[in-house]
Amino acid sequence: MGQSSSGQHTDVVLVSAPFGPLLLPSLGLSLLKSAVLADNSEVGVEILYLTIDFAKRIGPELYTRITDGDSTCNLLGEWLFADAVFPDHAIPRDYITNILGLGETWTEEAADGSRALKEGLIRDLLSARDMVPGFLEESAARIVSLSPDLVGFTTVFDQNLGSLALARAVKELLPDTPIIFGGPNCEGVMGQQILTNFPWVDAAVSGEGEVVFPEIVRRIRSAKPLSNLSDLSGVRLRKPLSLLATNAQLTVASGVKTMDELPELDYNDYFEQYSRADFQWDSKPSLLFETSRGCWWGQKHHCTFCGLNGATMRFRSKSSNRALRELESLTKRHPGLSVTVVDNILDYAYFKDMIPALARNSEKVDLFYEVKANLRRSQVEALRDAGIRTLQPGIESLDDNILDLMRKGVRALQNIQLLKWCKEVGITVFWNILYGLPDESPEDYARMAEKMRKLSHLPPPTSVRPVLLNRFSPLFEEAQQFGLANIRPVPAYDYIYALDREAVANLAYFFDCDFLDGRDVTSYAADVIELGKAWSISYESGSDLFYSVADRKVVIWDLRSEAVSPLTILDDSLTIDVFLACDAYRSASAVHEAVAPLHEGITLSVIEDTLALLTDRRLAISDENAYLSLPVRLGQYSPTEKTMKRLHEVLLSLSEERADRFVLRPEVVAQATLRIEPKPAMSNTIEREPVDA
């Protein structure tokens, strides 16, 4: 049998429905196609990106605004298809006001300071909703024209109702053709609930599909009944469902034992269809790539809020040779595109071989990776040299106690040091501050707020938001032990599913809850929330803190609004050595150990006094007797145009006119210079002394 997009028979049709991402091919469907072909090259398999088709109808800008909006919990993509899935049921009509009206993507600030809906965008949304019936009719006809033996849908986040609506339309035209769902929205009890409430879906797969799906295809093409799939782990069939709160009683599809067993990626379906769409805009697709599955940290300590890896936490990674070969092949076939690595966490073994190999490659690839925040400076520089220019380092707090409650396994100063190093070497960082953990205290947030006031020169958090209660997370699975009660789907689900509460609870991924102790989280986190907003504004305005080393001096320019002084000069060797020793966070005793060989007889108390001077000037930050310097070193880092404008203004205020260059006034230099001087009887204190201008 052959594969065709021109009306001839295709054995297997795989569908990516709205609202899957527009600018990313489906890694899961591409692997399934390759796995089926590796099992039997005679099978015809076609992937249909109906995401692209719907974006063509409503416009790519509106499509990406829907998928990339201000909250994954508003379920906007699902709402657009709700009437198509539940045509005979009443769904509340005030979704736009009660859900979209709470975010920023679809609202604007009114004259009185309140948020008002952007009427033009709302009209576009309603127009897009009106286009759904025509889209479903044409898309179903397109699938039917291929006369498939099997139709498979992937469903992730806001892809559920679009997939269900389209599957229903296909089933009405091809009642005897099996329809199978897979993807994260089918993990655990969610997949079984889909089968219970939506009879046009015949089976759902929970877990990895590369092993089980080729077997499903073999059995269906052999004309065996669907009941013949019941012995396959992870394959859900329609049967009575005891409404479950967890996924513990349900099997998971067996995955590959080693990542090198996976087939090669093939994104040709996506790029052919994207090219035919001929979108007239500047955005370009990115490539998805995978080097590992599971989480090696989560195997030891599952972060309390993390709902990823619902099927399996077991960590497996590709060999470096396989990963490098596959990445080279992928980027040669699709040159000039950035690569997003979908791994939950970087395998640190790659620092031995794969990352150095990428650094040696003359043709650099723009890569994104998720990492743990406990990287050393040498590792950060190695990532930069390898072309890994964007990181999501799992930074979710800047307080040690909260990080312990999260089970993150890092310190607050490690998080800050990574932000500093990434800025210095030119790596973009995406991170968040989460609040609302069980057992956290107002004091935790007071400490965090004090740190944040000193950090406006570092990349700000993407958001400061409450912890989401996600299915499969320890907070969800062990809610009672964590002091959580009244677990319920987030309000948006009420506008999506016309089903009873228990069914909706089994389909939902995002949940709300109450604290048994009745705490008011937003009140004690208020300063942190506001400081997060102010941080972003300051950073975009050119706030900075940087230094250079020259002529046995360290010159530090502080352009933060909270600066003690815009200029600090370190000119004695001890203060300089202490400052440089704190580039990575250290305890006072570790700093003493580092500088003692350079300064005979120096005592710990002198080191502590020097550290106190640096922290008093807000040039270093301390936490639990550990210290970290805050300025970014010039060299690899160059200030932005906005920062240079601010520096120019500061120099004007500190200088005297002399030809066409800045010359700092002597009294400015004297006041800015810090040095430590030993006093008689070895009573050492920090003093400021003038130096020659």
XYZ file of C-alpha atoms in Angstrom, residues 73 304-307 436 438 465-479 482 484-490 493 508-514:
38
model
C -5.023 27.515 32.245
C 6.659 18.813 44.421
C 4.878 20.921 41.785
C 6.067 19.041 38.678
C 3.439 17.106 36.734
C 1.960 29.258 47.194
C 2.555 24.269 51.488
C 2.727 33.365 39.579
C 1.035 30.908 41.902
C 2.096 27.291 41.845
C -0.123 25.346 39.455
C -1.543 22.167 40.888
C -0.852 19.780 38.015
C -1.997 16.193 37.664
C 0.778 13.668 38.411
C 2.685 16.134 40.639
C 3.393 15.130 44.261
C 1.221 18.053 45.386
C -1.715 16.537 43.473
C -1.074 12.884 44.231
C -0.388 13.516 47.935
C -2.618 16.552 48.463
C 0.637 18.496 51.945
C -4.323 20.778 50.563
C -8.085 20.365 50.299
C -10.991 20.908 47.912
C -8.999 19.833 44.864
C -10.957 20.920 41.787
C -10.316 21.647 38.095
C -9.483 25.274 37.333
C -12.964 23.665 32.516
C -8.449 17.900 33.700
C -4.722 18.494 34.044
C -4.791 21.864 35.882
C -6.371 22.163 39.336
C -7.104 24.656 42.074
C -7.056 23.885 45.785
C -7.471 25.370 49.252
